Amino acid sequence: MTAPRQVLPGVTYLVTRRCFQRMFLLRPSPATNAIFLYVLAVAARRYGILVHAFCVMSNHFHLVVTDVNARLPEFEQYLNALVARAVNASLGRWESFWAPGSYSAVALSSPQDVLEKVAYVLTNPVKAGLVASAKEWPGLWSAPESIGAGALRVTRPDGFFRRSGPMPEVVELALVPPPGFEPADAFRSLLVDAIAAREREVAHAHALAGIGFVGARRVLAQRPTARPPEPPPMRGLRPRVAARDRWKRIEAIGRLVGFLRAYREAWRARRAGRSGVIFPAGTYLLRVLHGVPCASFG
């Protein structure tokens, strides 16, 4: 049995989704950028998701979000399905868009972990050797100065979405500082410093290796159905929690293990026909699809 996700309210996540066979289906373009931003704004409003940062690379995307109402799976299903259909339509294709399997959602244990992952997301184009500065990335990218600076007004793109359809003509998307960081300007300052440090590290490594950056112009010239020339990385672990502090990491893993153990015990009891079985807090799919009773959170 596939290990279930534990979905609890108020958790901040690093969310990642990759394209089918590593193809550049999300390659930056005016159409792709507009579609993704619009669908992200609609999905965030629809499911009460707080968006802190995002970066859409050519063959995957990263988000850092807080799931206020424990609706992350619904948010991801809506976002991924609509982005796939709309971008596929803009490219004149209909084949699989996302890699097999599900999205990755890594729960972040502390404000410091959140800061590190936001910096990681926003410097992803630099780490990948595509541009020397994160601000040079021509794809969808959330600038640090936009956090806490008021809502973005996002207009419905032409083409896939019907003018007379149910999708709103204009939707707002507010980028907010993550929980534990107030006021917004303090978080922005920390983030700018973290981004600069990561960019310096990559620049130093490239200088030592004698290699340059691909550059925005060459990124924009890539075909959407192309893929990276290097072989795919070997499959490794798929973490569900991230914590730089060892004891916080041990504690978070312990909670997750306890949830999985309690979930499997409840599952076996339900399969055996026992009545009144209570599933642990954070049970999602069985609660949504079958209405199983669950323990309260907190």
PDB file of C-alpha atoms in Angstrom:
ATOM      1  CA  MET A   1       0.000   0.000   0.000  1.00  0.00           C
ATOM      2  CA  THR A   2       1.322   3.447  -0.936  1.00  0.00           C
ATOM      3  CA  ALA A   3       2.169   5.467   2.147  1.00  0.00           C
ATOM      4  CA  PRO A   4      -0.613   8.040   2.723  1.00  0.00           C
ATOM      5  CA  ARG A   5       0.059  11.741   3.016  1.00  0.00           C
ATOM      6  CA  GLN A   6      -0.587  13.386   6.327  1.00  0.00           C
ATOM      7  CA  VAL A   7      -2.398  16.625   5.560  1.00  0.00           C
ATOM      8  CA  LEU A   8      -2.670  19.003   8.510  1.00  0.00           C
ATOM      9  CA  PRO A   9      -3.781  22.643   8.627  1.00  0.00           C
ATOM     10  CA  GLY A  10      -1.203  25.407   8.868  1.00  0.00           C
ATOM     11  CA  VAL A  11       1.783  23.459   7.491  1.00  0.00           C
ATOM     12  CA  THR A  12       4.267  25.203   5.186  1.00  0.00           C
ATOM     13  CA  TYR A  13       5.552  23.102   2.280  1.00  0.00           C
ATOM     14  CA  LEU A  14       8.087  23.060  -0.510  1.00  0.00           C
ATOM     15  CA  VAL A  15       6.028  21.702  -3.415  1.00  0.00           C
ATOM     16  CA  THR A  16       7.610  20.353  -6.606  1.00  0.00           C
ATOM     17  CA  ARG A  17       6.124  18.874  -9.795  1.00  0.00           C
ATOM     18  CA  ARG A  18       8.119  17.642 -12.811  1.00  0.00           C
ATOM     19  CA  CYS A  19       7.213  17.392 -16.485  1.00  0.00           C
ATOM     20  CA  PHE A  20       6.845  14.166 -18.439  1.00  0.00           C
ATOM     21  CA  GLN A  21      10.207  12.650 -19.423  1.00  0.00           C
ATOM     22  CA  ARG A  22      11.939  15.878 -18.261  1.00  0.00           C
ATOM     23  CA  MET A  23      10.712  17.728 -21.369  1.00  0.00           C
ATOM     24  CA  PHE A  24      10.765  21.535 -21.425  1.00  0.00           C
ATOM     25  CA  LEU A  25       6.968  21.782 -21.521  1.00  0.00           C
ATOM     26  CA  LEU A  26       7.046  24.738 -19.114  1.00  0.00           C
ATOM     27  CA  ARG A  27       9.733  26.543 -21.092  1.00  0.00           C
ATOM     28  CA  PRO A  28       9.349  30.298 -20.514  1.00  0.00           C
ATOM     29  CA  SER A  29       7.049  32.038 -22.976  1.00  0.00           C
ATOM     30  CA  PRO A  30       4.411  34.759 -22.645  1.00  0.00           C
ATOM     31  CA  ALA A  31       1.631  32.160 -22.983  1.00  0.00           C
ATOM     32  CA  THR A  32       3.052  29.664 -20.474  1.00  0.00           C
ATOM     33  CA  ASN A  33       3.941  32.353 -17.936  1.00  0.00           C
ATOM     34  CA  ALA A  34       0.462  33.885 -18.156  1.00  0.00           C
ATOM     35  CA  ILE A  35      -1.330  30.536 -17.885  1.00  0.00           C
ATOM     36  CA  PHE A  36       0.620  29.321 -14.859  1.00  0.00           C
ATOM     37  CA  LEU A  37       0.318  32.594 -12.941  1.00  0.00           C
ATOM     38  CA  TYR A  38      -3.417  32.816 -13.599  1.00  0.00           C
ATOM     39  CA  VAL A  39      -4.157  29.215 -12.605  1.00  0.00           C
ATOM     40  CA  LEU A  40      -1.952  29.551  -9.513  1.00  0.00           C
ATOM     41  CA  ALA A  41      -3.868  32.658  -8.446  1.00  0.00           C
ATOM     42  CA  VAL A  42      -7.253  30.993  -8.989  1.00  0.00           C
ATOM     43  CA  ALA A  43      -6.209  27.783  -7.211  1.00  0.00           C
ATOM     44  CA  ALA A  44      -4.723  29.642  -4.228  1.00  0.00           C
ATOM     45  CA  ARG A  45      -7.901  31.662  -3.744  1.00  0.00           C
ATOM     46  CA  ARG A  46     -10.162  28.656  -4.259  1.00  0.00           C
ATOM     47  CA  TYR A  47      -8.440  26.481  -1.641  1.00  0.00           C
ATOM     48  CA  GLY A  48      -7.194  29.092   0.834  1.00  0.00           C
ATOM     49  CA  ILE A  49      -3.502  28.524   0.116  1.00  0.00           C
ATOM     50  CA  LEU A  50      -0.976  31.185   1.157  1.00  0.00           C
ATOM     51  CA  VAL A  51       1.718  31.603  -1.501  1.00  0.00           C
ATOM     52  CA  HIS A  52       5.163  32.719  -0.358  1.00  0.00           C
ATOM     53  CA  ALA A  53       7.364  32.082  -3.406  1.00  0.00           C
ATOM     54  CA  PHE A  54       7.378  30.332  -6.762  1.00  0.00           C
ATOM     55  CA  CYS A  55       9.702  29.555  -9.636  1.00  0.00           C
ATOM     56  CA  VAL A  56       8.620  27.822 -12.845  1.00  0.00           C
ATOM     57  CA  MET A  57      11.575  26.165 -14.552  1.00  0.00           C
ATOM     58  CA  SER A  58      11.445  24.712 -18.062  1.00  0.00           C
ATOM     59  CA  ASN A  59      10.636  21.179 -16.908  1.00  0.00           C
ATOM     60  CA  HIS A  60       9.412  21.550 -13.326  1.00  0.00           C
ATOM     61  CA  PHE A  61       8.113  24.071 -10.855  1.00  0.00           C
ATOM     62  CA  HIS A  62       8.675  24.867  -7.183  1.00  0.00           C
ATOM     63  CA  LEU A  63       6.276  26.545  -4.769  1.00  0.00           C
ATOM     64  CA  VAL A  64       6.584  27.449  -1.108  1.00  0.00           C
ATOM     65  CA  VAL A  65       3.090  27.632   0.333  1.00  0.00           C
ATOM     66  CA  THR A  66       1.206  27.362   3.614  1.00  0.00           C
ATOM     67  CA  ASP A  67      -1.832  25.087   3.609  1.00  0.00           C
ATOM     68  CA  VAL A  68      -4.139  26.965   5.984  1.00  0.00           C
ATOM     69  CA  ASN A  69      -7.142  24.626   5.751  1.00  0.00           C
ATOM     70  CA  ALA A  70      -5.498  21.253   4.994  1.00  0.00           C
ATOM     71  CA  ARG A  71      -6.527  21.306   1.328  1.00  0.00           C
ATOM     72  CA  LEU A  72      -3.149  20.928  -0.371  1.00  0.00           C
ATOM     73  CA  PRO A  73      -4.117  17.789  -2.386  1.00  0.00           C
ATOM     74  CA  GLU A  74      -7.165  19.570  -3.837  1.00  0.00           C
ATOM     75  CA  PHE A  75      -5.063  22.630  -4.628  1.00  0.00           C
ATOM     76  CA  GLU A  76      -2.401  20.550  -6.368  1.00  0.00           C
ATOM     77  CA  GLN A  77      -4.907  18.500  -8.339  1.00  0.00           C
ATOM     78  CA  TYR A  78      -6.642  21.639  -9.584  1.00  0.00           C
ATOM     79  CA  LEU A  79      -3.400  23.484 -10.373  1.00  0.00           C
ATOM     80  CA  ASN A  80      -1.699  20.597 -12.153  1.00  0.00           C
ATOM     81  CA  ALA A  81      -4.734  19.500 -14.164  1.00  0.00           C
ATOM     82  CA  LEU A  82      -5.604  22.970 -15.431  1.00  0.00           C
ATOM     83  CA  VAL A  83      -2.007  23.991 -16.171  1.00  0.00           C
ATOM     84  CA  ALA A  84      -1.491  20.763 -18.122  1.00  0.00           C
ATOM     85  CA  ARG A  85      -4.618  21.216 -20.222  1.00  0.00           C
ATOM     86  CA  ALA A  86      -4.066  24.915 -20.912  1.00  0.00           C
ATOM     87  CA  VAL A  87      -0.341  24.716 -21.710  1.00  0.00           C
ATOM     88  CA  ASN A  88      -0.829  21.576 -23.804  1.00  0.00           C
ATOM     89  CA  ALA A  89      -3.493  23.436 -25.800  1.00  0.00           C
ATOM     90  CA  SER A  90      -1.142  26.379 -26.338  1.00  0.00           C
ATOM     91  CA  LEU A  91       1.532  23.975 -27.620  1.00  0.00           C
ATOM     92  CA  GLY A  92      -0.860  22.054 -29.859  1.00  0.00           C
ATOM     93  CA  ARG A  93      -0.299  18.766 -28.045  1.00  0.00           C
ATOM     94  CA  TRP A  94      -2.425  16.387 -25.972  1.00  0.00           C
ATOM     95  CA  GLU A  95      -0.011  13.802 -24.585  1.00  0.00           C
ATOM     96  CA  SER A  96       0.989  13.370 -20.932  1.00  0.00           C
ATOM     97  CA  PHE A  97       2.235  16.588 -19.374  1.00  0.00           C
ATOM     98  CA  TRP A  98       3.432  15.610 -15.886  1.00  0.00           C
ATOM     99  CA  ALA A  99       5.809  12.838 -14.888  1.00  0.00           C
ATOM    100  CA  PRO A 100       4.154   9.658 -13.584  1.00  0.00           C
ATOM    101  CA  GLY A 101       3.366   9.630  -9.902  1.00  0.00           C
ATOM    102  CA  SER A 102       2.414  12.523  -7.703  1.00  0.00           C
ATOM    103  CA  TYR A 103       3.814  15.857  -6.651  1.00  0.00           C
ATOM    104  CA  SER A 104       6.426  16.227  -3.920  1.00  0.00           C
ATOM    105  CA  ALA A 105       5.390  18.112  -0.779  1.00  0.00           C
ATOM    106  CA  VAL A 106       8.097  18.532   1.866  1.00  0.00           C
ATOM    107  CA  ALA A 107       6.885  19.906   5.201  1.00  0.00           C
ATOM    108  CA  LEU A 108       9.207  22.620   6.543  1.00  0.00           C
ATOM    109  CA  SER A 109       9.819  22.385  10.268  1.00  0.00           C
ATOM    110  CA  SER A 110      10.974  25.863  11.286  1.00  0.00           C
ATOM    111  CA  PRO A 111      11.104  29.461  10.026  1.00  0.00           C
ATOM    112  CA  GLN A 112      14.812  28.989   9.218  1.00  0.00           C
ATOM    113  CA  ASP A 113      13.978  25.949   7.079  1.00  0.00           C
ATOM    114  CA  VAL A 114      11.335  27.995   5.269  1.00  0.00           C
ATOM    115  CA  LEU A 115      13.801  30.814   4.577  1.00  0.00           C
ATOM    116  CA  GLU A 116      16.363  28.359   3.194  1.00  0.00           C
ATOM    117  CA  LYS A 117      13.831  26.678   0.923  1.00  0.00           C
ATOM    118  CA  VAL A 118      12.476  29.981  -0.399  1.00  0.00           C
ATOM    119  CA  ALA A 119      16.063  30.993  -1.252  1.00  0.00           C
ATOM    120  CA  TYR A 120      16.576  27.574  -2.850  1.00  0.00           C
ATOM    121  CA  VAL A 121      13.450  28.000  -4.991  1.00  0.00           C
ATOM    122  CA  LEU A 122      14.327  31.491  -6.181  1.00  0.00           C
ATOM    123  CA  THR A 123      17.938  30.583  -7.036  1.00  0.00           C
ATOM    124  CA  ASN A 124      17.002  27.381  -8.861  1.00  0.00           C
ATOM    125  CA  PRO A 125      17.734  28.876 -12.317  1.00  0.00           C
ATOM    126  CA  VAL A 126      21.195  29.912 -11.079  1.00  0.00           C
ATOM    127  CA  LYS A 127      21.972  26.551  -9.509  1.00  0.00           C
ATOM    128  CA  ALA A 128      20.946  24.867 -12.774  1.00  0.00           C
ATOM    129  CA  GLY A 129      23.523  26.962 -14.654  1.00  0.00           C
ATOM    130  CA  LEU A 130      20.918  28.775 -16.725  1.00  0.00           C
ATOM    131  CA  VAL A 131      21.392  32.405 -15.645  1.00  0.00           C
ATOM    132  CA  ALA A 132      23.988  34.144 -13.500  1.00  0.00           C
ATOM    133  CA  SER A 133      21.408  36.063 -11.474  1.00  0.00           C
ATOM    134  CA  ALA A 134      17.990  34.817 -10.399  1.00  0.00           C
ATOM    135  CA  LYS A 135      16.376  38.056 -11.596  1.00  0.00           C
ATOM    136  CA  GLU A 136      17.523  37.248 -15.145  1.00  0.00           C
ATOM    137  CA  TRP A 137      15.297  34.168 -15.334  1.00  0.00           C
ATOM    138  CA  PRO A 138      12.725  34.784 -18.113  1.00  0.00           C
ATOM    139  CA  GLY A 139      10.218  32.323 -16.659  1.00  0.00           C
ATOM    140  CA  LEU A 140       7.692  32.857 -13.912  1.00  0.00           C
ATOM    141  CA  TRP A 141       9.592  33.916 -10.784  1.00  0.00           C
ATOM    142  CA  SER A 142       8.454  35.697  -7.636  1.00  0.00           C
ATOM    143  CA  ALA A 143      10.691  38.650  -6.830  1.00  0.00           C
ATOM    144  CA  PRO A 144      11.517  39.102  -3.121  1.00  0.00           C
ATOM    145  CA  GLU A 145      10.267  42.684  -3.207  1.00  0.00           C
ATOM    146  CA  SER A 146       6.776  41.468  -4.169  1.00  0.00           C
ATOM    147  CA  ILE A 147       6.345  39.672  -0.814  1.00  0.00           C
ATOM    148  CA  GLY A 148       3.987  41.678   1.347  1.00  0.00           C
ATOM    149  CA  ALA A 149       3.781  44.430  -1.266  1.00  0.00           C
ATOM    150  CA  GLY A 150       0.099  44.034  -2.056  1.00  0.00           C
ATOM    151  CA  ALA A 151      -1.878  41.708  -4.314  1.00  0.00           C
ATOM    152  CA  LEU A 152      -1.018  41.155  -7.958  1.00  0.00           C
ATOM    153  CA  ARG A 153      -3.944  41.574 -10.354  1.00  0.00           C
ATOM    154  CA  VAL A 154      -3.779  38.643 -12.769  1.00  0.00           C
ATOM    155  CA  THR A 155      -5.844  38.764 -15.954  1.00  0.00           C
ATOM    156  CA  ARG A 156      -7.340  35.651 -17.526  1.00  0.00           C
ATOM    157  CA  PRO A 157      -5.225  34.661 -20.576  1.00  0.00           C
ATOM    158  CA  ASP A 158      -6.816  34.475 -24.012  1.00  0.00           C
ATOM    159  CA  GLY A 159      -7.058  31.201 -25.875  1.00  0.00           C
ATOM    160  CA  PHE A 160      -7.859  28.239 -23.669  1.00  0.00           C
ATOM    161  CA  PHE A 161     -10.210  29.974 -21.230  1.00  0.00           C
ATOM    162  CA  ARG A 162     -13.615  30.962 -22.639  1.00  0.00           C
ATOM    163  CA  ARG A 163     -14.617  34.583 -22.138  1.00  0.00           C
ATOM    164  CA  SER A 164     -18.121  33.449 -21.225  1.00  0.00           C
ATOM    165  CA  GLY A 165     -16.907  30.599 -19.034  1.00  0.00           C
ATOM    166  CA  PRO A 166     -16.875  30.310 -15.228  1.00  0.00           C
ATOM    167  CA  MET A 167     -13.246  31.391 -14.760  1.00  0.00           C
ATOM    168  CA  PRO A 168     -12.885  34.953 -13.405  1.00  0.00           C
ATOM    169  CA  GLU A 169     -11.645  37.666 -15.756  1.00  0.00           C
ATOM    170  CA  VAL A 170      -9.326  39.062 -13.073  1.00  0.00           C
ATOM    171  CA  VAL A 171      -8.029  37.375  -9.921  1.00  0.00           C
ATOM    172  CA  GLU A 172      -5.680  38.659  -7.236  1.00  0.00           C
ATOM    173  CA  LEU A 173      -2.634  36.830  -5.895  1.00  0.00           C
ATOM    174  CA  ALA A 174      -0.954  38.145  -2.758  1.00  0.00           C
ATOM    175  CA  LEU A 175       2.542  36.938  -1.914  1.00  0.00           C
ATOM    176  CA  VAL A 176       2.833  36.960   1.862  1.00  0.00           C
ATOM    177  CA  PRO A 177       5.713  36.337   4.272  1.00  0.00           C
ATOM    178  CA  PRO A 178       5.699  32.836   5.757  1.00  0.00           C
ATOM    179  CA  PRO A 179       4.478  32.203   9.307  1.00  0.00           C
ATOM    180  CA  GLY A 180       7.116  33.209  11.836  1.00  0.00           C
ATOM    181  CA  PHE A 181       8.352  36.183   9.797  1.00  0.00           C
ATOM    182  CA  GLU A 182       6.872  39.545  10.645  1.00  0.00           C
ATOM    183  CA  PRO A 183       7.023  42.207   9.403  1.00  0.00           C
ATOM    184  CA  ALA A 184       7.343  41.504   5.664  1.00  0.00           C
ATOM    185  CA  ASP A 185      10.327  43.805   5.119  1.00  0.00           C
ATOM    186  CA  ALA A 186      12.370  41.846   7.667  1.00  0.00           C
ATOM    187  CA  PHE A 187      11.759  38.618   5.725  1.00  0.00           C
ATOM    188  CA  ARG A 188      12.557  40.312   2.418  1.00  0.00           C
ATOM    189  CA  SER A 189      15.873  41.554   3.787  1.00  0.00           C
ATOM    190  CA  LEU A 190      16.867  38.087   5.009  1.00  0.00           C
ATOM    191  CA  LEU A 191      15.804  36.555   1.706  1.00  0.00           C
ATOM    192  CA  VAL A 192      17.750  39.015  -0.437  1.00  0.00           C
ATOM    193  CA  ASP A 193      20.896  38.252   1.570  1.00  0.00           C
ATOM    194  CA  ALA A 194      20.339  34.490   1.264  1.00  0.00           C
ATOM    195  CA  ILE A 195      19.822  34.742  -2.503  1.00  0.00           C
ATOM    196  CA  ALA A 196      22.984  36.833  -2.930  1.00  0.00           C
ATOM    197  CA  ALA A 197      25.022  34.300  -0.930  1.00  0.00           C
ATOM    198  CA  ARG A 198      23.781  31.408  -3.065  1.00  0.00           C
ATOM    199  CA  GLU A 199      24.499  33.309  -6.281  1.00  0.00           C
ATOM    200  CA  ARG A 200      28.063  34.025  -5.131  1.00  0.00           C
ATOM    201  CA  GLU A 201      28.621  30.335  -4.328  1.00  0.00           C
ATOM    202  CA  VAL A 202      27.461  29.248  -7.776  1.00  0.00           C
ATOM    203  CA  ALA A 203      29.480  31.979  -9.547  1.00  0.00           C
ATOM    204  CA  HIS A 204      32.608  30.894  -7.659  1.00  0.00           C
ATOM    205  CA  ALA A 205      32.057  27.237  -8.559  1.00  0.00           C
ATOM    206  CA  HIS A 206      31.517  28.101 -12.237  1.00  0.00           C
ATOM    207  CA  ALA A 207      34.639  30.258 -12.296  1.00  0.00           C
ATOM    208  CA  LEU A 208      36.743  27.434 -10.837  1.00  0.00           C
ATOM    209  CA  ALA A 209      35.318  24.989 -13.382  1.00  0.00           C
ATOM    210  CA  GLY A 210      35.747  27.432 -16.265  1.00  0.00           C
ATOM    211  CA  ILE A 211      32.111  27.188 -17.367  1.00  0.00           C
ATOM    212  CA  GLY A 212      29.552  29.854 -18.096  1.00  0.00           C
ATOM    213  CA  PHE A 213      25.785  30.103 -17.946  1.00  0.00           C
ATOM    214  CA  VAL A 214      23.356  29.086 -20.655  1.00  0.00           C
ATOM    215  CA  GLY A 215      21.736  32.517 -20.751  1.00  0.00           C
ATOM    216  CA  ALA A 216      18.123  33.615 -21.072  1.00  0.00           C
ATOM    217  CA  ARG A 217      18.242  33.875 -24.874  1.00  0.00           C
ATOM    218  CA  ARG A 218      19.225  30.237 -25.330  1.00  0.00           C
ATOM    219  CA  VAL A 219      16.652  29.123 -22.758  1.00  0.00           C
ATOM    220  CA  LEU A 220      13.914  30.868 -24.738  1.00  0.00           C
ATOM    221  CA  ALA A 221      15.121  29.235 -27.955  1.00  0.00           C
ATOM    222  CA  GLN A 222      14.714  25.670 -26.644  1.00  0.00           C
ATOM    223  CA  ARG A 223      11.935  23.498 -28.046  1.00  0.00           C
ATOM    224  CA  PRO A 224       9.227  22.549 -25.530  1.00  0.00           C
ATOM    225  CA  THR A 225       9.642  18.867 -26.432  1.00  0.00           C
ATOM    226  CA  ALA A 226      13.428  18.952 -25.933  1.00  0.00           C
ATOM    227  CA  ARG A 227      14.992  17.716 -22.718  1.00  0.00           C
ATOM    228  CA  PRO A 228      18.288  18.132 -20.842  1.00  0.00           C
ATOM    229  CA  PRO A 229      21.265  16.468 -22.547  1.00  0.00           C
ATOM    230  CA  GLU A 230      22.572  14.900 -19.339  1.00  0.00           C
ATOM    231  CA  PRO A 231      21.087  11.570 -18.209  1.00  0.00           C
ATOM    232  CA  PRO A 232      18.351  11.690 -15.578  1.00  0.00           C
ATOM    233  CA  PRO A 233      19.561  11.491 -11.965  1.00  0.00           C
ATOM    234  CA  MET A 234      19.275   8.211 -10.157  1.00  0.00           C
ATOM    235  CA  ARG A 235      16.144   7.903  -8.071  1.00  0.00           C
ATOM    236  CA  GLY A 236      16.824   8.623  -4.427  1.00  0.00           C
ATOM    237  CA  LEU A 237      14.878   9.278  -1.289  1.00  0.00           C
ATOM    238  CA  ARG A 238      11.682  11.332  -1.443  1.00  0.00           C
ATOM    239  CA  PRO A 239      11.679  13.236   1.830  1.00  0.00           C
ATOM    240  CA  ARG A 240       8.445  14.404   3.400  1.00  0.00           C
ATOM    241  CA  VAL A 241       9.975  16.699   5.995  1.00  0.00           C
ATOM    242  CA  ALA A 242      12.921  19.100   5.995  1.00  0.00           C
ATOM    243  CA  ALA A 243      14.678  20.417   9.089  1.00  0.00           C
ATOM    244  CA  ARG A 244      18.254  21.623   9.373  1.00  0.00           C
ATOM    245  CA  ASP A 245      18.117  21.200  13.156  1.00  0.00           C
ATOM    246  CA  ARG A 246      18.769  17.538  13.904  1.00  0.00           C
ATOM    247  CA  TRP A 247      16.374  17.281  16.822  1.00  0.00           C
ATOM    248  CA  LYS A 248      13.556  19.020  14.991  1.00  0.00           C
ATOM    249  CA  ARG A 249      14.114  16.599  12.118  1.00  0.00           C
ATOM    250  CA  ILE A 250      14.024  13.597  14.444  1.00  0.00           C
ATOM    251  CA  GLU A 251      10.876  14.951  16.072  1.00  0.00           C
ATOM    252  CA  ALA A 252       9.152  15.566  12.723  1.00  0.00           C
ATOM    253  CA  ILE A 253      10.061  12.123  11.397  1.00  0.00           C
ATOM    254  CA  GLY A 254       8.841  10.575  14.646  1.00  0.00           C
ATOM    255  CA  ARG A 255       5.465  12.289  14.259  1.00  0.00           C
ATOM    256  CA  LEU A 256       5.197  11.089  10.680  1.00  0.00           C
ATOM    257  CA  VAL A 257       6.106   7.518  11.628  1.00  0.00           C
ATOM    258  CA  GLY A 258       3.499   7.636  14.395  1.00  0.00           C
ATOM    259  CA  PHE A 259       0.878   8.827  11.910  1.00  0.00           C
ATOM    260  CA  LEU A 260       1.703   6.054   9.430  1.00  0.00           C
ATOM    261  CA  ARG A 261       1.592   3.405  12.156  1.00  0.00           C
ATOM    262  CA  ALA A 262      -1.760   4.638  13.471  1.00  0.00           C
ATOM    263  CA  TYR A 263      -3.148   4.914   9.935  1.00  0.00           C
ATOM    264  CA  ARG A 264      -2.216   1.327   9.053  1.00  0.00           C
ATOM    265  CA  GLU A 265      -3.668  -0.004  12.312  1.00  0.00           C
ATOM    266  CA  ALA A 266      -6.943   1.835  11.639  1.00  0.00           C
ATOM    267  CA  TRP A 267      -6.923   0.598   8.033  1.00  0.00           C
ATOM    268  CA  ARG A 268      -6.528  -3.026   9.081  1.00  0.00           C
ATOM    269  CA  ALA A 269      -9.263  -2.645  11.701  1.00  0.00           C
ATOM    270  CA  ARG A 270     -11.637  -1.144   9.136  1.00  0.00           C
ATOM    271  CA  ARG A 271     -10.861  -3.910   6.648  1.00  0.00           C
ATOM    272  CA  ALA A 272     -11.597  -6.452   9.383  1.00  0.00           C
ATOM    273  CA  GLY A 273     -15.072  -4.979   9.787  1.00  0.00           C
ATOM    274  CA  ARG A 274     -14.635  -3.290  13.162  1.00  0.00           C
ATOM    275  CA  SER A 275     -17.003  -0.413  13.803  1.00  0.00           C
ATOM    276  CA  GLY A 276     -16.128   2.962  15.267  1.00  0.00           C
ATOM    277  CA  VAL A 277     -12.552   2.955  13.937  1.00  0.00           C
ATOM    278  CA  ILE A 278     -10.916   6.381  14.328  1.00  0.00           C
ATOM    279  CA  PHE A 279      -8.207   7.334  11.834  1.00  0.00           C
ATOM    280  CA  PRO A 280      -5.368   9.627  12.949  1.00  0.00           C
ATOM    281  CA  ALA A 281      -5.438  13.387  12.451  1.00  0.00           C
ATOM    282  CA  GLY A 282      -4.202  14.320   8.994  1.00  0.00           C
ATOM    283  CA  THR A 283      -5.906  11.422   7.189  1.00  0.00           C
ATOM    284  CA  TYR A 284      -7.025  12.942   3.926  1.00  0.00           C
ATOM    285  CA  LEU A 285      -8.232  10.718   1.091  1.00  0.00           C
ATOM    286  CA  LEU A 286     -10.330   8.306   3.149  1.00  0.00           C
ATOM    287  CA  ARG A 287     -11.862  11.246   5.012  1.00  0.00           C
ATOM    288  CA  VAL A 288     -12.724  13.135   1.815  1.00  0.00           C
ATOM    289  CA  LEU A 289     -13.897  10.175  -0.293  1.00  0.00           C
ATOM    290  CA  HIS A 290     -15.418   7.904   2.335  1.00  0.00           C
ATOM    291  CA  GLY A 291     -16.077  10.133   5.337  1.00  0.00           C
ATOM    292  CA  VAL A 292     -14.105   8.051   7.841  1.00  0.00           C
ATOM    293  CA  PRO A 293     -14.019   9.562  11.355  1.00  0.00           C
ATOM    294  CA  CYS A 294     -10.668  11.083  12.269  1.00  0.00           C
ATOM    295  CA  ALA A 295      -9.019  12.292  15.452  1.00  0.00           C
ATOM    296  CA  SER A 296      -8.974  16.042  15.902  1.00  0.00           C
ATOM    297  CA  PHE A 297      -5.785  17.978  15.219  1.00  0.00           C
ATOM    298  CA  GLY A 298      -4.095  19.527  18.259  1.00  0.00           C
TER     299      GLY A 298
END
